[in-house]
Coordinates of C-alpha atoms in Angstrom, one line a residue:
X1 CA 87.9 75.3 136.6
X2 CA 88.4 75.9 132.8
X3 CA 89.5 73.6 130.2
X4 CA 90.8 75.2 126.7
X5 CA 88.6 72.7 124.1
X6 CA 89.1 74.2 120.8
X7 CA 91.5 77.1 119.0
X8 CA 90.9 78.4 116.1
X9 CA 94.3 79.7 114.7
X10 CA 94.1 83.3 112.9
X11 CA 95.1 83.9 109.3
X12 CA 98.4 85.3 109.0
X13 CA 98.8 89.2 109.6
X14 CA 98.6 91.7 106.1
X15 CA 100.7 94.5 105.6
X16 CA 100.0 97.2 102.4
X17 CA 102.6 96.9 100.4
X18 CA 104.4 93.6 101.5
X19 CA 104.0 89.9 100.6
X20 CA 102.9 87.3 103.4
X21 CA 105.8 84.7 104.2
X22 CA 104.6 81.0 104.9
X23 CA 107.0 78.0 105.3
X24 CA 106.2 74.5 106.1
X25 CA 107.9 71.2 107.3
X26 CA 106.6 68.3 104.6
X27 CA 107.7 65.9 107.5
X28 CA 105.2 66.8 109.7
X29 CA 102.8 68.5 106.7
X30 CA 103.2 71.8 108.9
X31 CA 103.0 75.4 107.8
X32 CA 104.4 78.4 109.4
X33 CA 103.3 82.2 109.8
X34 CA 103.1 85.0 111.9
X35 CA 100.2 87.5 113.0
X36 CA 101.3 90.5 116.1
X37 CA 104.0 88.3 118.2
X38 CA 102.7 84.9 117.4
X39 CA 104.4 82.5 115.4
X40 CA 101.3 80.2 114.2
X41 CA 101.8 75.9 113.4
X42 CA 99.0 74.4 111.6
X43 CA 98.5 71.0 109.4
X44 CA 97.4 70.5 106.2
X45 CA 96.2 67.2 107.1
X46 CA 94.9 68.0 110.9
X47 CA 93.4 72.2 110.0
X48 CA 91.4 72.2 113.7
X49 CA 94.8 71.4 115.2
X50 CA 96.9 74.4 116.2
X51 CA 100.0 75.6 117.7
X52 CA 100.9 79.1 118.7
X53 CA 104.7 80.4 119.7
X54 CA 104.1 83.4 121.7
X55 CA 107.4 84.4 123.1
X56 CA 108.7 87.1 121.0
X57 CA 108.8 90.7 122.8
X58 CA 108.2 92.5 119.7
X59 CA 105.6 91.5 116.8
X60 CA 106.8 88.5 114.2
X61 CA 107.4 88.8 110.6
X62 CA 108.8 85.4 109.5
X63 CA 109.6 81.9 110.8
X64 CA 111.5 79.2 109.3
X65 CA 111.8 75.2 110.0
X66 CA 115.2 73.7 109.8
X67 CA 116.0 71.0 107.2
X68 CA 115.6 68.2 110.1
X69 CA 112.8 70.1 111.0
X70 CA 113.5 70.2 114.6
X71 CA 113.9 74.2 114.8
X72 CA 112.3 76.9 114.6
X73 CA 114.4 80.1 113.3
X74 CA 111.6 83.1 113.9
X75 CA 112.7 86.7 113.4
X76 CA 110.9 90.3 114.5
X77 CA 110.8 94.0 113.6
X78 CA 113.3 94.4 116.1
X79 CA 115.9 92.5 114.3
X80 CA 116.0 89.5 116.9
X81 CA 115.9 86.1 115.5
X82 CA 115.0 83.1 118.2
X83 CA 115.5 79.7 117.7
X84 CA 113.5 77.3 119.3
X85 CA 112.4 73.8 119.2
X86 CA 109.2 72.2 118.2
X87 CA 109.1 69.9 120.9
X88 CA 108.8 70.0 124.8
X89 CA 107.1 73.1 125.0
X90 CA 109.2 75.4 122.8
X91 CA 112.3 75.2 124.5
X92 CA 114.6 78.7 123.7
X93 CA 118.0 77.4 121.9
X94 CA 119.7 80.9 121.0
X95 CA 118.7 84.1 120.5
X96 CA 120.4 86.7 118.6
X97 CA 120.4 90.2 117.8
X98 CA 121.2 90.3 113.9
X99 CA 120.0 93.5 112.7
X100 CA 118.9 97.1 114.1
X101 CA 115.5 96.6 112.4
X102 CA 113.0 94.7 111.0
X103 CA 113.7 91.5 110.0
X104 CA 112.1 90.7 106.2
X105 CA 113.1 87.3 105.6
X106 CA 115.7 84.4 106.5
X107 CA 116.8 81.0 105.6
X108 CA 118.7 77.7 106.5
X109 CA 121.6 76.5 104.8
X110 CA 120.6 72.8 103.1
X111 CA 123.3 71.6 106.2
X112 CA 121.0 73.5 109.2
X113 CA 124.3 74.8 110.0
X114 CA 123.7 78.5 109.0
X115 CA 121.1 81.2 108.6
X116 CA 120.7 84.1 106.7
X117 CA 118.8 86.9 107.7
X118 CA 117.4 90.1 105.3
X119 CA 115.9 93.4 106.4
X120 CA 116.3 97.0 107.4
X121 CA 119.6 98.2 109.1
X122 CA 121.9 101.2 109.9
X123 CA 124.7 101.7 107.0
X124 CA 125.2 98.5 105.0
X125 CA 124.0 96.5 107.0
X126 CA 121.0 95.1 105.5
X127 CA 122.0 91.4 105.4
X128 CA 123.8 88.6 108.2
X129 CA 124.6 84.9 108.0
X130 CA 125.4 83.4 111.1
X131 CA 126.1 79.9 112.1
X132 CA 122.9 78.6 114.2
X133 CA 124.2 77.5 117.5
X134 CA 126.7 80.0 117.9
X135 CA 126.0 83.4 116.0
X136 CA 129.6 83.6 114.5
X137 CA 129.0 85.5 111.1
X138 CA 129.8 84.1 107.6
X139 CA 130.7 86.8 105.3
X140 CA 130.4 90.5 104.9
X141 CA 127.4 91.3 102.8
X142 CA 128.1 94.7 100.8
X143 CA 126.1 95.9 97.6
X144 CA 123.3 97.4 98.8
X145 CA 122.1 100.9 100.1
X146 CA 118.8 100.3 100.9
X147 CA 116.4 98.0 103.1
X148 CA 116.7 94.4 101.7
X149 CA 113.1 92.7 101.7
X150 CA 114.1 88.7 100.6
X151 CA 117.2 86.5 101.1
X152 CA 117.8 82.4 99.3
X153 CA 120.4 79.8 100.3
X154 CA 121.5 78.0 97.3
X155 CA 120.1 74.0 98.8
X156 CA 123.3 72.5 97.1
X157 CA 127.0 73.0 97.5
X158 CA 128.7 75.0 96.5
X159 CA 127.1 76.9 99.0
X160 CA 125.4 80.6 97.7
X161 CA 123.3 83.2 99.0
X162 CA 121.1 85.6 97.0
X163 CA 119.3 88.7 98.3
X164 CA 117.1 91.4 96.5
X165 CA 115.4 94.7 98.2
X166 CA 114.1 98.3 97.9
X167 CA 117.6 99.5 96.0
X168 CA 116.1 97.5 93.0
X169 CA 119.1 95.4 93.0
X170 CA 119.9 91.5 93.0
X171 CA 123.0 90.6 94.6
X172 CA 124.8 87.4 94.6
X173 CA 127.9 85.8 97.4
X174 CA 130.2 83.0 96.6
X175 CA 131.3 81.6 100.1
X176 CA 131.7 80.5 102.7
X177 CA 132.8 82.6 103.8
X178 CA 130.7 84.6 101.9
X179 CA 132.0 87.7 99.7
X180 CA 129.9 90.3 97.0
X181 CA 130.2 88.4 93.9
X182 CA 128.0 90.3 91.1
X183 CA 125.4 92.4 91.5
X184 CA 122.0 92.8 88.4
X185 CA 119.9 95.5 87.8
X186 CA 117.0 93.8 85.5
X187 CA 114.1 95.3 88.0
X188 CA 113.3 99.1 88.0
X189 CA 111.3 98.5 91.3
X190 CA 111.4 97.2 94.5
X191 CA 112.1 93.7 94.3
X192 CA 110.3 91.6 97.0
X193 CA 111.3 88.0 96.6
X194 CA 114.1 85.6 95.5
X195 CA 114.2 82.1 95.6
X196 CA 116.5 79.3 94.4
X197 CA 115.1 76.0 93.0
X198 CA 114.8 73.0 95.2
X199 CA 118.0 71.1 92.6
X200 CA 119.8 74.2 93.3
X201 CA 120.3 75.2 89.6
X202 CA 118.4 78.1 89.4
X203 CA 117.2 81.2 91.4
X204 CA 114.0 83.5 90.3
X205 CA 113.2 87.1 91.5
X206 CA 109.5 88.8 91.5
X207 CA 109.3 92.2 91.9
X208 CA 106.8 95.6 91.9
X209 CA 107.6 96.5 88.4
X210 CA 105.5 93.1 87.2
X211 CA 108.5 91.5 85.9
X212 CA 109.9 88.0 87.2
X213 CA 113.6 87.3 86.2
X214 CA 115.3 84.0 86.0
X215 CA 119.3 83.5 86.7
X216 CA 121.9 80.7 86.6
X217 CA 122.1 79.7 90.0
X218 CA 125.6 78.8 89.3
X219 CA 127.3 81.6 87.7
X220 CA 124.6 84.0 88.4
X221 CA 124.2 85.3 85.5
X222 CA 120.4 86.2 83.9
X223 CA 118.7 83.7 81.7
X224 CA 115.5 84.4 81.2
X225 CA 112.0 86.4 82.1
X226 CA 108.8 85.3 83.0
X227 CA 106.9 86.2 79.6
X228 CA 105.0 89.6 79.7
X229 CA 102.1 88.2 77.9
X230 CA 99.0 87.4 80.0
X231 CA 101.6 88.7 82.5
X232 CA 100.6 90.1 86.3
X233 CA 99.3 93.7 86.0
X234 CA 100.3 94.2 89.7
X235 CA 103.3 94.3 91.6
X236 CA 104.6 90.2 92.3
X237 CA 105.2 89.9 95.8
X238 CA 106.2 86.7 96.4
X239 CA 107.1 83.2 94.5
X240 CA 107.9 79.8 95.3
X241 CA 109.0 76.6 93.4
X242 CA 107.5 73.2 92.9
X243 CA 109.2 70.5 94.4
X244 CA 110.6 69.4 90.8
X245 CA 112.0 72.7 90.0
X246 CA 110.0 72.7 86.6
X247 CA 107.4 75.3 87.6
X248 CA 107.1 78.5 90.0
X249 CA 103.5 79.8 91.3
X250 CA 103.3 84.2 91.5
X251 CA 101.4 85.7 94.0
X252 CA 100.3 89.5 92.8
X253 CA 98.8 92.7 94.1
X254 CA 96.5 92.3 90.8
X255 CA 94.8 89.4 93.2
X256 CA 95.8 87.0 91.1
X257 CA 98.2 83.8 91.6
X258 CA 99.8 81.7 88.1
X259 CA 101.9 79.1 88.0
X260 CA 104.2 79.2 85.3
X261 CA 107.0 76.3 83.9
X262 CA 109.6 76.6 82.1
X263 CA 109.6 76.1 78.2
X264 CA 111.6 74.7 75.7
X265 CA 113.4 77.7 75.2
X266 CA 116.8 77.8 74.7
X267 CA 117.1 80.9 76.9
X268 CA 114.8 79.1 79.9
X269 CA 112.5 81.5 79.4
X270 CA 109.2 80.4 81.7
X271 CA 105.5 80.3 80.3
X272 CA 102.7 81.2 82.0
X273 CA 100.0 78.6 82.4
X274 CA 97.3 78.5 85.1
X275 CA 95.7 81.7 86.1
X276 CA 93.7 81.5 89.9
X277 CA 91.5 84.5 90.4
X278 CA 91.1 86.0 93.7
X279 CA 88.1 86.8 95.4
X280 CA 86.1 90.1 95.3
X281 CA 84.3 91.4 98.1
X282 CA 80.6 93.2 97.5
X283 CA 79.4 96.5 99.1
X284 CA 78.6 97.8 101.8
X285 CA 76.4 100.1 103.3
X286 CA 78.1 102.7 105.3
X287 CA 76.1 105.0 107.9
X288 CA 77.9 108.9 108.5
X289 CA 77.4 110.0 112.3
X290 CA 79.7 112.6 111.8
X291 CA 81.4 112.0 115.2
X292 CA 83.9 109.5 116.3
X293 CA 82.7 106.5 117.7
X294 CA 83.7 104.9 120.8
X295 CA 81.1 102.3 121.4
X296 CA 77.9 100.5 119.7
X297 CA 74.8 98.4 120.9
X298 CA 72.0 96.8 119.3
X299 CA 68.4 96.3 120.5
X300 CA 68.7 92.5 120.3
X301 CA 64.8 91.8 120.1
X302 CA 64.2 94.9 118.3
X303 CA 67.5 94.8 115.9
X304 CA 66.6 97.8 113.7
X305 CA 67.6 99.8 116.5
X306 CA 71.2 100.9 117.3
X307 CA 72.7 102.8 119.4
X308 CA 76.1 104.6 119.0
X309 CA 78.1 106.6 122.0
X310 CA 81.0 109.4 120.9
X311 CA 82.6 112.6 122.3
X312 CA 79.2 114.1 122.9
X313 CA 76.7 111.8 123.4
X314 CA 75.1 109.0 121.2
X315 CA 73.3 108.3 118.1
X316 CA 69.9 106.8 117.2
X317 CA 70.0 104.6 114.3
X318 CA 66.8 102.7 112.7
X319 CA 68.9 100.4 110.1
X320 CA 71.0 102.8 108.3
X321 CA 69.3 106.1 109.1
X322 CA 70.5 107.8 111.4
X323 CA 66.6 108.8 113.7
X324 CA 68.9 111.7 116.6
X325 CA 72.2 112.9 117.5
X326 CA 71.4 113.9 121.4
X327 CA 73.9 115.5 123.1
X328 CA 74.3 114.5 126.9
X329 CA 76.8 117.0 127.8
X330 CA 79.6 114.6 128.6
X331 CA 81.9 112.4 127.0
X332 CA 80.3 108.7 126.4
X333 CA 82.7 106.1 126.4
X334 CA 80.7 102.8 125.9
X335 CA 76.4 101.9 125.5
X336 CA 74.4 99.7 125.9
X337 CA 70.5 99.1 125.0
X338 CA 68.3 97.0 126.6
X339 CA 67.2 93.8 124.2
X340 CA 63.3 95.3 124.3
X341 CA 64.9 98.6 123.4
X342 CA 63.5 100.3 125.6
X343 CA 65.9 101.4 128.5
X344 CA 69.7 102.4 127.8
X345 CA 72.9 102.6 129.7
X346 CA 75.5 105.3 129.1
X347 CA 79.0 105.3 131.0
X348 CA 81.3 108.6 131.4
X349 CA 84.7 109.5 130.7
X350 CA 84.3 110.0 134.4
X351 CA 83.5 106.6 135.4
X352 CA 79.3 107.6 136.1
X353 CA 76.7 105.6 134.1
X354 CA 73.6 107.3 133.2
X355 CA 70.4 105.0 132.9
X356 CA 68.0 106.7 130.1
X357 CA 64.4 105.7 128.7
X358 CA 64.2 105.7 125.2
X359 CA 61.0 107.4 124.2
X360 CA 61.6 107.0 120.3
X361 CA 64.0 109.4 119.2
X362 CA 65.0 110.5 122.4
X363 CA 65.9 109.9 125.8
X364 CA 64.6 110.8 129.7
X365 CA 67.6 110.4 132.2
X366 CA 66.8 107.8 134.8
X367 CA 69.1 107.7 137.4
X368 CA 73.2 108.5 137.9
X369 CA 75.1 105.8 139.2
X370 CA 78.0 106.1 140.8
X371 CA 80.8 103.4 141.9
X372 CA 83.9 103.3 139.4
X373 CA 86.8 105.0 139.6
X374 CA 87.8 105.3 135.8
X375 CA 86.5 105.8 132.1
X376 CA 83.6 103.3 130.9
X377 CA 85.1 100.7 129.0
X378 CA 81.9 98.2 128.5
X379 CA 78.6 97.6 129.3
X380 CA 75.7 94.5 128.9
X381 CA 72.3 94.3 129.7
X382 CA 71.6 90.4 131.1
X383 CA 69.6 87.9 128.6
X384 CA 66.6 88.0 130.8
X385 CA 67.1 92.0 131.4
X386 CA 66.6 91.9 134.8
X387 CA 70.4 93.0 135.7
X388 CA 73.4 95.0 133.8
X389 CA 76.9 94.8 134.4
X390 CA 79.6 97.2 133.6
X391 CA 83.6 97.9 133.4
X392 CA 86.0 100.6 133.4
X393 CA 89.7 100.7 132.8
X394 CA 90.6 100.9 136.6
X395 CA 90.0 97.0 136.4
X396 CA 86.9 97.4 138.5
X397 CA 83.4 95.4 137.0
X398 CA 80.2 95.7 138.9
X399 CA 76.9 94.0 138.4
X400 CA 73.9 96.0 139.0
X401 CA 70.0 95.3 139.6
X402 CA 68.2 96.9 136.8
X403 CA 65.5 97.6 139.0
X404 CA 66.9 98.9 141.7
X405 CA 69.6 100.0 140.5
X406 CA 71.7 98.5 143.7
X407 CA 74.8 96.8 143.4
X408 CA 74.5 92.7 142.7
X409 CA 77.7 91.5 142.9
X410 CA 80.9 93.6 143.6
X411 CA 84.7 93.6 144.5
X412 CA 85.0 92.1 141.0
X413 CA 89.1 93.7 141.0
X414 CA 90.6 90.9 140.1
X415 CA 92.0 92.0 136.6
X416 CA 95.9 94.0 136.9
X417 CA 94.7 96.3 134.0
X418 CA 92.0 97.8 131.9
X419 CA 88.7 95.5 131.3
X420 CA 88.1 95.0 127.3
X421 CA 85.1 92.7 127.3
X422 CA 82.4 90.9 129.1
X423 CA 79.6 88.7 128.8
X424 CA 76.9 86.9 130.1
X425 CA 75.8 83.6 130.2
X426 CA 72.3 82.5 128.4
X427 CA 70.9 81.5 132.0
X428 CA 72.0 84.9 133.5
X429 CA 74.3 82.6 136.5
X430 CA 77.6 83.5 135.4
X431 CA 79.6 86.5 133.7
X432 CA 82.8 86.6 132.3
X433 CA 85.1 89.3 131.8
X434 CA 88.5 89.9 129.6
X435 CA 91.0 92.4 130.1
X436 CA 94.5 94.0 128.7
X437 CA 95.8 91.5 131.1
X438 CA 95.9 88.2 128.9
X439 CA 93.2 86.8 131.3
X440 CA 89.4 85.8 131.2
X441 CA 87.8 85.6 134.4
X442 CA 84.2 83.8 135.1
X443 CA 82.1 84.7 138.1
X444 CA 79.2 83.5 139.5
X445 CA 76.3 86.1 140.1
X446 CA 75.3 84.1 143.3
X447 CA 78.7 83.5 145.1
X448 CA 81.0 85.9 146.4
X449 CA 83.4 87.5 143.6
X450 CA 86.8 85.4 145.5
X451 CA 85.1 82.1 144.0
X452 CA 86.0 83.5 140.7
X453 CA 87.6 80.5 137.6
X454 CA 90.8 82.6 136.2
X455 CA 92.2 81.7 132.7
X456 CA 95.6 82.8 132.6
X457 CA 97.5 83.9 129.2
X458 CA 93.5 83.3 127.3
X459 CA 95.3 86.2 124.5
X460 CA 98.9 87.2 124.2
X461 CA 98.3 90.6 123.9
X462 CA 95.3 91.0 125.5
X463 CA 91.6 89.8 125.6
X464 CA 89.0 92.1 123.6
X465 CA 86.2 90.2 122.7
X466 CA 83.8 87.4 124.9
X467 CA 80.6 85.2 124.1
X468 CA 78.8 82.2 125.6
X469 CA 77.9 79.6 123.6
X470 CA 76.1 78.0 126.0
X471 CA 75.7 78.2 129.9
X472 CA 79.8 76.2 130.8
X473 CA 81.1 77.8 127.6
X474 CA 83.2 80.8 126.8
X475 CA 84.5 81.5 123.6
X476 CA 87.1 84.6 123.9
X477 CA 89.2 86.6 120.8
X478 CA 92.3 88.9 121.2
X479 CA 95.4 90.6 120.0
X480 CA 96.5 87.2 118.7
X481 CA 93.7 87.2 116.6
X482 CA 92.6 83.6 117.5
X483 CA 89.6 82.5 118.6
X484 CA 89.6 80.1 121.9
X485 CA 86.4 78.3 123.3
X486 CA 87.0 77.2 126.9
X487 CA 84.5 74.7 129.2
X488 CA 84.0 76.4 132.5
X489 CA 82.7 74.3 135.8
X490 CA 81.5 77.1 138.3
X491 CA 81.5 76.7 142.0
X492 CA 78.9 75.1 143.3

């Protein structure tokens, strides 16, 4: 049996180039992202507590609450949006397809009667509103030519709709039902965000060029710049207004964020006030093989020592020198080294595993082992040493006697695709093993492999990484990028 105990929720997924889009519930004190085809729910108030929508077939790139917060509107690069609720498990409401391509951005109507959705498309259409519960559209959306990356709903009646994208343009709809109104042409760069105020009288846009332009939400005509001095001196990616609709807070490729307010000026020109530095990350030493790598291990108890397999063979590394490049005459798909350093493990392309002494900077073939039927995707040397296990990415794992080099524990087939990951447990009893196929299984060295615990669905995507904590707990990572620690109760 296995009990899911703690999730650590991942940070939402970067793109070069593109701002991250985050949107909350202040009902609940939720916030909303994406990373691969997860839509993440965290709260401010609760940040251990976590809740991950994993039903999208193709990978997220923003998700919306409705005003009643009962709704989630989430939309994908393949131009699907799904709406779903945030209770009883996530129940499916509608889903549409509302664009040929990636989705960018969307927002409710003020009413949650409508959404409008932003992104890349075939001809002109780079923009759809659409009432929620039936996918009717709203209006025809001309104007621009080219992929549009940020959309607005005006939150008071009349009801207006704003967009902005790669064309450099800002366009603005009177409606419903919603018809081109005016279009502006302040930016001379992509512009990659547009929001109305929360009193609906004004709308901003950021943009590449480092500009920020204000307009009259109303008539939708310009009023005012963000002021260049002490200005970004990156491209703006994204904005957003504080709840009083005095002040807006820039997000920059410059890694910096400022909140700005607007002045006394006549034109509603906005100064800049509060500048938030980003961090900077140190270096790094960086280690040339001049090969490819496909797999590392470290010599736990001697931790100078490194090995690293690629096309060829494997490298010997003593910190970051690099001590032989031996060439084994076959491919090497993963390594392992024993803890003491002084015994190796080398699996095949063709699914052998070679079992080497490491006399310093070399290495005296052992033995050949033979029993998979497919590449080498992972080996581990036990804590105490005295077994291995490996895996290949025919599904197979096997657990071998280091000694002896006869099989321990096999018929371990249990995985429906390729094995990522495994590990073992501090008091060498139990190993567990994660694969392509979203699941991690746990085995017990001394009962046949049938008494296995199977977690289902541990990592949409796929489970690539595995560690015990202790001897009843796994903590697995995968495509999600979440980190999950489970409490296993073996067979007895």
């Amino acid at each position: 049996m296995a009990e899911l105990k703690e999730t650590f929720a991942c940070v939402p997924s970067t793109e070069r180039g593109r701002g991250i889009l985050i949107s909350g519930d202040p009902k609940t004190n939720s916030i909303l992202y994406t990373n691969g085809r997860s839509v993440i729910i965290r709260y401010l108030d609760r940040p251990l507590e976590v809740k991950v929508y994993g039903e999208h077939m193709y990978p997220a790139t923003v998700a919306r609450y409705s005003p009643n917060g009962e709704w989630i509107a989430s939309g994908d690069v393949s131009g699907t949006v799904r709406l779903w609720g945030t209770h009883n498990d996530f129940v499916l409401k509608k889903e549409y397809r509302v664009l040929s391509g990636r989705i960018d951005d969307l927002q409710w109507s003020a009413d949650g009667e409508r959404i409008v959705a932003c992104g890349d498309g075939k001809g002109t259409s780079f923009v759809r509103a659409f009432v929620w519960d039936s996918g009717s559209n709203v209006g025809e959306f001309d104007g621009h030519s080219k992929r549009v990356l940020s959309c607005a709903f005006k939150p008071t009646r009349p009801f207006r709709i704003v967009s902005c994208g790669e064309d450099f343009l800002v366009n603005y709809y009177e409606g419903p039902p919603f018809k081109f109104k005016m279009s502006h042409r302040e930016h001379s760069n992509f512009v990659n965000c547009i929001r109305f105020s929360p009193d609906g009288t004004r709308f901003i846009t950021v943009s590449s060029d480092k500009k920020g332009v204000l307009y009259d939400a109303k008539t939708g005509e310009m009023n005012g710049e963000l002021t260049s001095e002490d200005g970004h001196k990156g491209s703006i990616y994204a904005v957003s207004w504080s709840p009083d609709s005095k002040r807006v807070i820039t997000v920059s490729a410059d890694k910096t964020a400022k909140v700005w307010e607007v002045s006394a000026d006549s034109n509603g020109n906005l100064v800049w006030r509060i500048p938030m530095l980003g961090d900077q990350c140190g270096d790094a030493d960086s280690v040339d093989i001049s090969c490819q790598p496909s797999d590392l291990s470290l010599a736990i108890l001697s931790p100078d020592l490194v090995m690293v397999s690629h096309d060829t063979g494997v490298t010997l590394l003593h910190g970051t020198k690099v001590v032989s490049t031996i060439d084994l005459g076959f491919t090497a798909t993963a390594c392992s080294i024993a803890p003491n350093g002084n015994e190796a493990v080398v699996g095949a392309k063709d699914g052998k595993l070679h079992v080497y002494s490491v006399l310093g900077d070399t290495l005296k073939e052992e033995a050949v082992l033979e029993k998979h039927r497919g590449p080498i995707t992972v080996i581990h040397y036990s804590p105490d040493i005295s077994m291995f296990a490996s895996a290949d990415s025919n599904r197979e794992v096997v657990v071998w006697d280091r000694a002896t080099h006869e099989i321990k524990l096999k018929n371990m087939l249990y995985h429906t695709a390729r094995v990522n990951c495994l590990a073992w447990s501090p008091n060498n009893e139990l190993i567990a093993t994660g694969s392509l196929d979203t699941c991690v299984i746990v085995y017990k060295i001394d009962k046949p492999a049938d008494q296995r615990i199977t977690i289902k669905g541990a990592h949409l995507g796929g489970v690539y990484g595995l560690a015990f904590s202790d001897d009843n707990t796994v903590v697995s990572s995968g495509e999600d990028a979440c980190v999950r620690i489970w409490k296993v109760t073996p067979p007895q």
